[in-house]
XYZ file of C-alpha atoms in Angstrom:
128
model
C 172.578 68.947 -80.496
C 175.349 70.457 -81.600
C 178.430 70.716 -78.895
C 179.518 73.982 -77.647
C 181.748 76.049 -79.469
C 183.482 77.488 -76.025
C 183.988 82.090 -76.349
C 185.223 82.767 -79.262
C 188.204 85.844 -79.546
C 185.349 88.178 -81.442
C 182.115 87.421 -79.275
C 185.024 88.822 -75.808
C 185.838 91.705 -77.664
C 182.707 92.385 -77.856
C 182.253 91.702 -74.006
C 185.231 94.420 -72.806
C 183.079 96.667 -75.404
C 180.226 96.323 -74.027
C 181.674 96.583 -70.781
C 183.275 99.851 -71.955
C 179.859 101.544 -73.209
C 177.789 101.084 -70.240
C 180.443 101.904 -67.698
C 182.037 97.836 -66.362
C 184.565 98.236 -64.930
C 185.295 94.703 -64.097
C 184.579 91.254 -66.147
C 184.652 88.373 -64.089
C 184.171 84.124 -66.702
C 183.465 81.449 -63.655
C 182.337 77.706 -65.040
C 179.222 77.332 -64.176
C 178.307 80.691 -64.529
C 176.991 83.576 -67.668
C 179.562 86.653 -67.637
C 179.238 89.539 -65.499
C 180.331 92.504 -65.340
C 180.635 95.188 -62.246
C 180.789 98.397 -62.175
C 178.364 101.687 -63.342
C 174.770 99.806 -61.906
C 175.998 97.637 -60.648
C 176.936 94.052 -61.260
C 174.902 91.983 -63.648
C 175.166 88.996 -65.578
C 176.145 89.283 -69.319
C 173.043 87.806 -72.097
C 175.423 85.169 -72.467
C 174.886 81.716 -71.417
C 176.954 80.003 -68.729
C 179.680 79.319 -69.227
C 181.782 75.916 -68.810
C 185.749 75.623 -68.355
C 186.078 74.470 -72.277
C 184.909 78.848 -72.524
C 187.781 80.137 -68.910
C 191.050 78.329 -71.297
C 189.974 80.339 -74.690
C 189.377 82.753 -72.435
C 192.386 82.942 -71.376
C 194.006 81.053 -73.996
C 192.703 84.741 -76.270
C 193.937 86.842 -73.643
C 197.579 84.890 -72.990
C 198.338 85.540 -76.314
C 198.137 89.404 -76.419
C 200.328 89.862 -73.315
C 202.784 92.163 -74.246
C 205.596 92.143 -71.791
C 207.814 96.272 -70.817
C 210.789 96.430 -72.261
C 211.820 97.590 -69.158
C 211.488 93.557 -67.751
C 212.205 92.322 -70.760
C 215.942 93.094 -70.421
C 216.160 93.291 -67.227
C 219.103 90.975 -65.222
C 216.996 90.291 -61.811
C 213.820 87.950 -63.084
C 213.526 85.835 -60.321
C 211.891 88.358 -57.967
C 209.585 90.718 -59.724
C 205.892 89.553 -60.318
C 204.326 90.020 -63.783
C 201.057 92.008 -64.205
C 198.883 90.064 -67.196
C 198.211 93.367 -68.947
C 196.439 93.391 -72.629
C 195.420 96.505 -74.781
C 193.280 97.260 -77.021
C 194.787 99.585 -78.227
C 193.438 102.861 -78.261
C 189.825 101.174 -76.567
C 191.804 100.186 -72.886
C 193.744 98.505 -70.906
C 192.779 94.953 -69.449
C 194.454 93.548 -66.268
C 193.766 89.936 -65.939
C 194.105 87.557 -63.070
C 193.672 83.961 -62.601
C 192.598 82.163 -60.324
C 191.012 77.993 -60.062
C 187.562 77.441 -59.441
C 185.623 73.715 -59.538
C 185.290 72.757 -63.421
C 188.847 75.711 -64.504
C 189.793 78.825 -64.153
C 188.245 82.919 -63.185
C 189.468 84.930 -64.769
C 188.857 88.442 -63.614
C 189.098 91.834 -66.364
C 189.531 95.252 -64.414
C 188.674 97.293 -67.778
C 191.162 100.413 -67.890
C 189.345 102.856 -69.695
C 192.061 105.867 -71.545
C 192.366 108.978 -71.202
C 190.771 111.946 -72.697
C 192.706 113.158 -75.880
C 194.092 115.615 -74.708
C 193.857 115.604 -71.312
C 195.254 118.737 -69.054
C 196.684 118.703 -65.810
C 194.831 121.601 -63.465
C 196.661 122.226 -60.576
C 194.614 123.900 -57.278
C 197.369 126.770 -55.661
C 196.025 126.118 -51.945
């Protein structure tokens, strides 16, 4: 029996794109469980095997390699009192906000999926 390969970048991106296509607002990755999606229509497990600690480490690695620090925070003279949000941009597709927490067997990772505004975005003001 072959050892399981951890989740790769392509599989993670497929899960994010599935969430975008089906109204998912949040993806959850936790060792010992299948990946799950929350959002339109309630929570549901994704069609993937049960995750291992290696899987959640691979997801964290993929996300951390894509994190970019804004120019304002990068050039700030103050570095001690500012927590950096873990924001990952998939250009033209979505913005992901990642949160990490310890979990039995590895990391629990929660991704909030933020959709881009429609182009062109029109603001309407209500006058009273």
